[in-house]
Amino acid sequence: MANANRDNKRDHSERDRNCDQQRSSSLSSVIVPSSSLSVSEQYNLRQKQDYKERLSTYSAKMGNVDNNVDDKNNQKSNNSSRTSGGTAAISIGSSSSSSSSSESVENELVQLLALQSYHLPKNSWMQDWIQYMGNNHPVFGICCHSKIHPIKSCTRVVALVGTFTFGLAMTNLFYVFFLWNPEFNRMLLLWTLGGCIHGMFNLAMWHIAACACCQKGGCLERYACCPNLGSKMIRVSVLCIVFLCIMIVLLRVAINEKEEENNQEQQQYQLEEEYQYINNRGIDILIDDQLDLNVQNISEFTFVLSYLVEMVLALFVYYPIGGTMLFSGILSCGFNIPVLGGRPYEIACEQRRNARRLKRKSTASTATA
């Protein structure tokens, strides 16, 4: 009996709990008028409603905060992508502008070197003189020329061969002139006039070899059918000089043969006269003194010596002196002459170019503003 009573009490308590839960759910879902509820039930209902409202507002606030955080993160990512894209664009633009500026500077230097300029930008007097001699001298220029110079070592070697050939042709030509005009001093005229002509020839050869119109930055850079026109022209000119030298050497050999024949005839005539004179005296003695090898060897030695001295004077005396005179601008006598003005004339031209550039930049900035 006691167990049955206990089971009944448990069933009643469970039923009461279920009823309370159903009431609470019904109260939460259905708006119940306050008049049908007791004071304690109304108080509980209000607390539950307040709790639900606070929970809903809190969840809404948290959702808004999360959304704001997501928006901020998205904005940061977008801004970072924009800034990265902007920096990439700026870096690409700066690299392209720097490459274009460096290319323009290199083209300008190539033009100046091709024109045998006495002055390069930002160089002192001594630096300009060293670069002028190192880039344009026929011998020193083979090893001391600039890396961006349009005339390379192979063309310089060809030009040096042409220089030696021209010196040989000049020596033979003056030798022939001396044979026809013995009243002139042989060595003095060759070492002065011949050396000066040889130095002028060397200066002209470099102007032909450079051909600034067909180099980088020149007016015919894109339209010239042959960018290496200068090097090919100098090879053709050297070939012509070689043929000219061969003709002059053959002419000298022919004249020497005629001179030797005349000398032999004169010697034979002198020997006959001596023989007749000895026979008239009654002494039958003939002294054979036809060995004049010493004179012949000396003449050949003087020709080679004159050629070597003329080459040394032309390359290492007249060329540096003439180049320094042109470089200093002494021959212009204070006037702005393109070739004879030298380094001062080119500095004045550079200042005028810089002034024009600044003027164009200022006009462009004012137009954009």
PDB file of C-alpha atoms in Angstrom, residues 88-249:
ATOM      1  CA  ALA A  88      52.901  47.731 -58.468  1.00  0.00           C
ATOM      2  CA  ALA A  89      51.707  50.182 -61.087  1.00  0.00           C
ATOM      3  CA  ILE A  90      53.960  52.869 -59.649  1.00  0.00           C
ATOM      4  CA  SER A  91      56.912  50.475 -59.594  1.00  0.00           C
ATOM      5  CA  ILE A  92      56.214  49.418 -63.180  1.00  0.00           C
ATOM      6  CA  GLY A  93      55.846  53.030 -64.245  1.00  0.00           C
ATOM      7  CA  SER A  94      59.000  54.063 -62.417  1.00  0.00           C
ATOM      8  CA  SER A  95      60.961  51.156 -63.882  1.00  0.00           C
ATOM      9  CA  SER A  96      59.725  51.947 -67.384  1.00  0.00           C
ATOM     10  CA  SER A  97      60.488  55.640 -66.950  1.00  0.00           C
ATOM     11  CA  SER A  98      63.948  54.875 -65.540  1.00  0.00           C
ATOM     12  CA  SER A  99      64.677  52.464 -68.396  1.00  0.00           C
ATOM     13  CA  SER A 100      63.522  54.999 -70.982  1.00  0.00           C
ATOM     14  CA  SER A 101      65.585  57.761 -69.362  1.00  0.00           C
ATOM     15  CA  SER A 102      68.685  55.536 -69.200  1.00  0.00           C
ATOM     16  CA  GLU A 103      68.185  54.569 -72.848  1.00  0.00           C
ATOM     17  CA  SER A 104      67.881  58.214 -73.874  1.00  0.00           C
ATOM     18  CA  VAL A 105      71.046  59.088 -71.930  1.00  0.00           C
ATOM     19  CA  GLU A 106      72.902  56.198 -73.579  1.00  0.00           C
ATOM     20  CA  ASN A 107      71.717  57.285 -77.039  1.00  0.00           C
ATOM     21  CA  GLU A 108      72.921  60.807 -76.326  1.00  0.00           C
ATOM     22  CA  LEU A 109      76.336  59.521 -75.241  1.00  0.00           C
ATOM     23  CA  VAL A 110      76.599  57.327 -78.355  1.00  0.00           C
ATOM     24  CA  GLN A 111      75.897  60.354 -80.529  1.00  0.00           C
ATOM     25  CA  LEU A 112      78.494  62.440 -78.696  1.00  0.00           C
ATOM     26  CA  LEU A 113      81.132  59.707 -78.997  1.00  0.00           C
ATOM     27  CA  ALA A 114      80.347  59.158 -82.671  1.00  0.00           C
ATOM     28  CA  LEU A 115      80.768  62.871 -83.365  1.00  0.00           C
ATOM     29  CA  GLN A 116      84.174  62.900 -81.612  1.00  0.00           C
ATOM     30  CA  SER A 117      82.843  65.356 -79.056  1.00  0.00           C
ATOM     31  CA  TYR A 118      85.345  67.254 -76.987  1.00  0.00           C
ATOM     32  CA  HIS A 119      83.012  67.388 -73.977  1.00  0.00           C
ATOM     33  CA  LEU A 120      80.775  64.820 -72.286  1.00  0.00           C
ATOM     34  CA  PRO A 121      78.204  65.799 -69.623  1.00  0.00           C
ATOM     35  CA  LYS A 122      79.562  66.271 -66.077  1.00  0.00           C
ATOM     36  CA  ASN A 123      83.216  65.883 -67.136  1.00  0.00           C
ATOM     37  CA  SER A 124      86.112  68.127 -66.163  1.00  0.00           C
ATOM     38  CA  TRP A 125      88.769  69.433 -68.557  1.00  0.00           C
ATOM     39  CA  MET A 126      91.199  66.589 -67.870  1.00  0.00           C
ATOM     40  CA  GLN A 127      88.474  63.913 -68.026  1.00  0.00           C
ATOM     41  CA  ASP A 128      87.301  65.252 -71.381  1.00  0.00           C
ATOM     42  CA  TRP A 129      90.855  65.314 -72.752  1.00  0.00           C
ATOM     43  CA  ILE A 130      91.500  61.727 -71.586  1.00  0.00           C
ATOM     44  CA  GLN A 131      88.242  60.425 -73.062  1.00  0.00           C
ATOM     45  CA  TYR A 132      88.871  62.310 -76.313  1.00  0.00           C
ATOM     46  CA  MET A 133      92.330  60.806 -76.770  1.00  0.00           C
ATOM     47  CA  GLY A 134      91.301  57.374 -75.505  1.00  0.00           C
ATOM     48  CA  ASN A 135      88.305  57.155 -77.837  1.00  0.00           C
ATOM     49  CA  ASN A 136      89.825  58.712 -80.969  1.00  0.00           C
ATOM     50  CA  HIS A 137      93.556  57.924 -81.016  1.00  0.00           C
ATOM     51  CA  PRO A 138      94.462  55.334 -83.697  1.00  0.00           C
ATOM     52  CA  VAL A 139      96.695  53.295 -81.342  1.00  0.00           C
ATOM     53  CA  PHE A 140      95.438  53.998 -77.814  1.00  0.00           C
ATOM     54  CA  GLY A 141      91.810  53.789 -78.914  1.00  0.00           C
ATOM     55  CA  ILE A 142      92.062  50.035 -79.589  1.00  0.00           C
ATOM     56  CA  CYS A 143      92.259  49.260 -75.865  1.00  0.00           C
ATOM     57  CA  CYS A 144      91.092  52.482 -74.183  1.00  0.00           C
ATOM     58  CA  HIS A 145      87.822  53.254 -75.988  1.00  0.00           C
ATOM     59  CA  SER A 146      84.475  53.353 -74.201  1.00  0.00           C
ATOM     60  CA  LYS A 147      82.223  50.292 -74.059  1.00  0.00           C
ATOM     61  CA  ILE A 148      79.325  52.091 -75.744  1.00  0.00           C
ATOM     62  CA  HIS A 149      81.486  53.653 -78.466  1.00  0.00           C
ATOM     63  CA  PRO A 150      80.121  52.795 -81.941  1.00  0.00           C
ATOM     64  CA  ILE A 151      83.629  52.067 -83.308  1.00  0.00           C
ATOM     65  CA  LYS A 152      84.733  48.692 -81.954  1.00  0.00           C
ATOM     66  CA  SER A 153      88.184  47.107 -81.770  1.00  0.00           C
ATOM     67  CA  CYS A 154      87.974  45.284 -85.118  1.00  0.00           C
ATOM     68  CA  THR A 155      87.204  48.488 -87.005  1.00  0.00           C
ATOM     69  CA  ARG A 156      89.974  50.271 -85.118  1.00  0.00           C
ATOM     70  CA  VAL A 157      92.510  47.624 -86.151  1.00  0.00           C
ATOM     71  CA  VAL A 158      91.413  48.046 -89.784  1.00  0.00           C
ATOM     72  CA  ALA A 159      91.819  51.808 -89.407  1.00  0.00           C
ATOM     73  CA  LEU A 160      95.305  51.312 -87.931  1.00  0.00           C
ATOM     74  CA  VAL A 161      96.266  49.177 -90.945  1.00  0.00           C
ATOM     75  CA  GLY A 162      94.997  51.975 -93.157  1.00  0.00           C
ATOM     76  CA  THR A 163      97.097  54.455 -91.162  1.00  0.00           C
ATOM     77  CA  PHE A 164     100.299  52.454 -91.657  1.00  0.00           C
ATOM     78  CA  THR A 165      99.500  51.968 -95.341  1.00  0.00           C
ATOM     79  CA  PHE A 166      98.858  55.669 -95.803  1.00  0.00           C
ATOM     80  CA  GLY A 167     102.165  56.444 -94.091  1.00  0.00           C
ATOM     81  CA  LEU A 168     103.996  54.089 -96.444  1.00  0.00           C
ATOM     82  CA  ALA A 169     102.281  55.677 -99.443  1.00  0.00           C
ATOM     83  CA  MET A 170     103.206  59.170 -98.219  1.00  0.00           C
ATOM     84  CA  THR A 171     106.843  58.182 -97.731  1.00  0.00           C
ATOM     85  CA  ASN A 172     107.084  56.675-101.215  1.00  0.00           C
ATOM     86  CA  LEU A 173     105.344  59.673-102.753  1.00  0.00           C
ATOM     87  CA  PHE A 174     107.751  62.108-101.121  1.00  0.00           C
ATOM     88  CA  TYR A 175     110.675  59.901-102.155  1.00  0.00           C
ATOM     89  CA  VAL A 176     109.567  60.113-105.788  1.00  0.00           C
ATOM     90  CA  PHE A 177     109.165  63.865-105.403  1.00  0.00           C
ATOM     91  CA  PHE A 178     112.703  64.121-104.038  1.00  0.00           C
ATOM     92  CA  LEU A 179     114.083  62.186-107.008  1.00  0.00           C
ATOM     93  CA  TRP A 180     112.468  64.643-109.388  1.00  0.00           C
ATOM     94  CA  ASN A 181     113.315  67.700-107.278  1.00  0.00           C
ATOM     95  CA  PRO A 182     116.656  67.098-105.561  1.00  0.00           C
ATOM     96  CA  GLU A 183     116.974  70.722-104.411  1.00  0.00           C
ATOM     97  CA  PHE A 184     114.513  70.178-101.538  1.00  0.00           C
ATOM     98  CA  ASN A 185     115.486  68.760 -98.171  1.00  0.00           C
ATOM     99  CA  ARG A 186     114.201  65.208 -98.158  1.00  0.00           C
ATOM    100  CA  MET A 187     113.747  64.500 -94.436  1.00  0.00           C
ATOM    101  CA  LEU A 188     112.537  67.918 -93.357  1.00  0.00           C
ATOM    102  CA  LEU A 189     109.686  68.086 -95.854  1.00  0.00           C
ATOM    103  CA  LEU A 190     108.576  64.532 -95.116  1.00  0.00           C
ATOM    104  CA  TRP A 191     108.624  64.927 -91.356  1.00  0.00           C
ATOM    105  CA  THR A 192     106.762  68.248 -91.358  1.00  0.00           C
ATOM    106  CA  LEU A 193     104.321  68.391 -94.251  1.00  0.00           C
ATOM    107  CA  GLY A 194     103.937  64.622 -94.551  1.00  0.00           C
ATOM    108  CA  GLY A 195     103.341  64.194 -90.816  1.00  0.00           C
ATOM    109  CA  CYS A 196     100.696  66.940 -90.757  1.00  0.00           C
ATOM    110  CA  ILE A 197      98.872  65.418 -93.733  1.00  0.00           C
ATOM    111  CA  HIS A 198      99.018  62.027 -92.037  1.00  0.00           C
ATOM    112  CA  GLY A 199      97.533  63.434 -88.811  1.00  0.00           C
ATOM    113  CA  MET A 200      94.682  65.092 -90.738  1.00  0.00           C
ATOM    114  CA  PHE A 201      94.046  61.792 -92.478  1.00  0.00           C
ATOM    115  CA  ASN A 202      93.720  60.023 -89.112  1.00  0.00           C
ATOM    116  CA  LEU A 203      91.198  62.596 -87.885  1.00  0.00           C
ATOM    117  CA  ALA A 204      89.159  62.237 -91.075  1.00  0.00           C
ATOM    118  CA  MET A 205      89.171  58.441 -90.850  1.00  0.00           C
ATOM    119  CA  TRP A 206      87.412  58.481 -87.472  1.00  0.00           C
ATOM    120  CA  HIS A 207      84.723  60.829 -88.752  1.00  0.00           C
ATOM    121  CA  ILE A 208      84.067  58.417 -91.620  1.00  0.00           C
ATOM    122  CA  ALA A 209      84.041  55.372 -89.347  1.00  0.00           C
ATOM    123  CA  ALA A 210      81.629  56.813 -86.763  1.00  0.00           C
ATOM    124  CA  CYS A 211      78.830  57.925 -89.134  1.00  0.00           C
ATOM    125  CA  ALA A 212      76.706  59.476 -86.376  1.00  0.00           C
ATOM    126  CA  CYS A 213      73.579  59.624 -88.561  1.00  0.00           C
ATOM    127  CA  CYS A 214      73.200  55.833 -88.507  1.00  0.00           C
ATOM    128  CA  GLN A 215      74.024  55.298 -84.825  1.00  0.00           C
ATOM    129  CA  LYS A 216      71.660  55.266 -81.830  1.00  0.00           C
ATOM    130  CA  GLY A 217      69.794  58.538 -81.577  1.00  0.00           C
ATOM    131  CA  GLY A 218      70.750  59.585 -85.109  1.00  0.00           C
ATOM    132  CA  CYS A 219      68.383  60.863 -87.751  1.00  0.00           C
ATOM    133  CA  LEU A 220      68.746  57.665 -89.819  1.00  0.00           C
ATOM    134  CA  GLU A 221      68.671  55.182 -86.943  1.00  0.00           C
ATOM    135  CA  ARG A 222      65.403  53.538 -88.061  1.00  0.00           C
ATOM    136  CA  TYR A 223      65.573  54.271 -91.767  1.00  0.00           C
ATOM    137  CA  ALA A 224      69.198  53.483 -92.620  1.00  0.00           C
ATOM    138  CA  CYS A 225      69.548  50.246 -94.546  1.00  0.00           C
ATOM    139  CA  CYS A 226      72.994  49.672 -93.089  1.00  0.00           C
ATOM    140  CA  PRO A 227      73.544  50.665 -89.408  1.00  0.00           C
ATOM    141  CA  ASN A 228      77.274  49.816 -89.664  1.00  0.00           C
ATOM    142  CA  LEU A 229      77.749  52.030 -92.692  1.00  0.00           C
ATOM    143  CA  GLY A 230      80.723  53.834 -91.168  1.00  0.00           C
ATOM    144  CA  SER A 231      82.738  50.683 -90.491  1.00  0.00           C
ATOM    145  CA  LYS A 232      82.097  49.414 -94.019  1.00  0.00           C
ATOM    146  CA  MET A 233      83.035  52.770 -95.512  1.00  0.00           C
ATOM    147  CA  ILE A 234      86.314  52.791 -93.626  1.00  0.00           C
ATOM    148  CA  ARG A 235      87.108  49.286 -94.879  1.00  0.00           C
ATOM    149  CA  VAL A 236      86.468  50.369 -98.444  1.00  0.00           C
ATOM    150  CA  SER A 237      88.619  53.463 -97.944  1.00  0.00           C
ATOM    151  CA  VAL A 238      91.437  51.374 -96.446  1.00  0.00           C
ATOM    152  CA  LEU A 239      91.257  49.031 -99.428  1.00  0.00           C
ATOM    153  CA  CYS A 240      91.536  51.993-101.791  1.00  0.00           C
ATOM    154  CA  ILE A 241      94.515  53.302 -99.822  1.00  0.00           C
ATOM    155  CA  VAL A 242      96.215  49.906-100.094  1.00  0.00           C
ATOM    156  CA  PHE A 243      95.800  49.950-103.893  1.00  0.00           C
ATOM    157  CA  LEU A 244      97.113  53.523-103.987  1.00  0.00           C
ATOM    158  CA  CYS A 245     100.108  52.517-101.893  1.00  0.00           C
ATOM    159  CA  ILE A 246     100.859  49.591-104.217  1.00  0.00           C
ATOM    160  CA  MET A 247     100.761  51.903-107.246  1.00  0.00           C
ATOM    161  CA  ILE A 248     103.098  54.418-105.588  1.00  0.00           C
ATOM    162  CA  VAL A 249     105.518  51.657-104.548  1.00  0.00           C
TER     163      VAL A 249
END
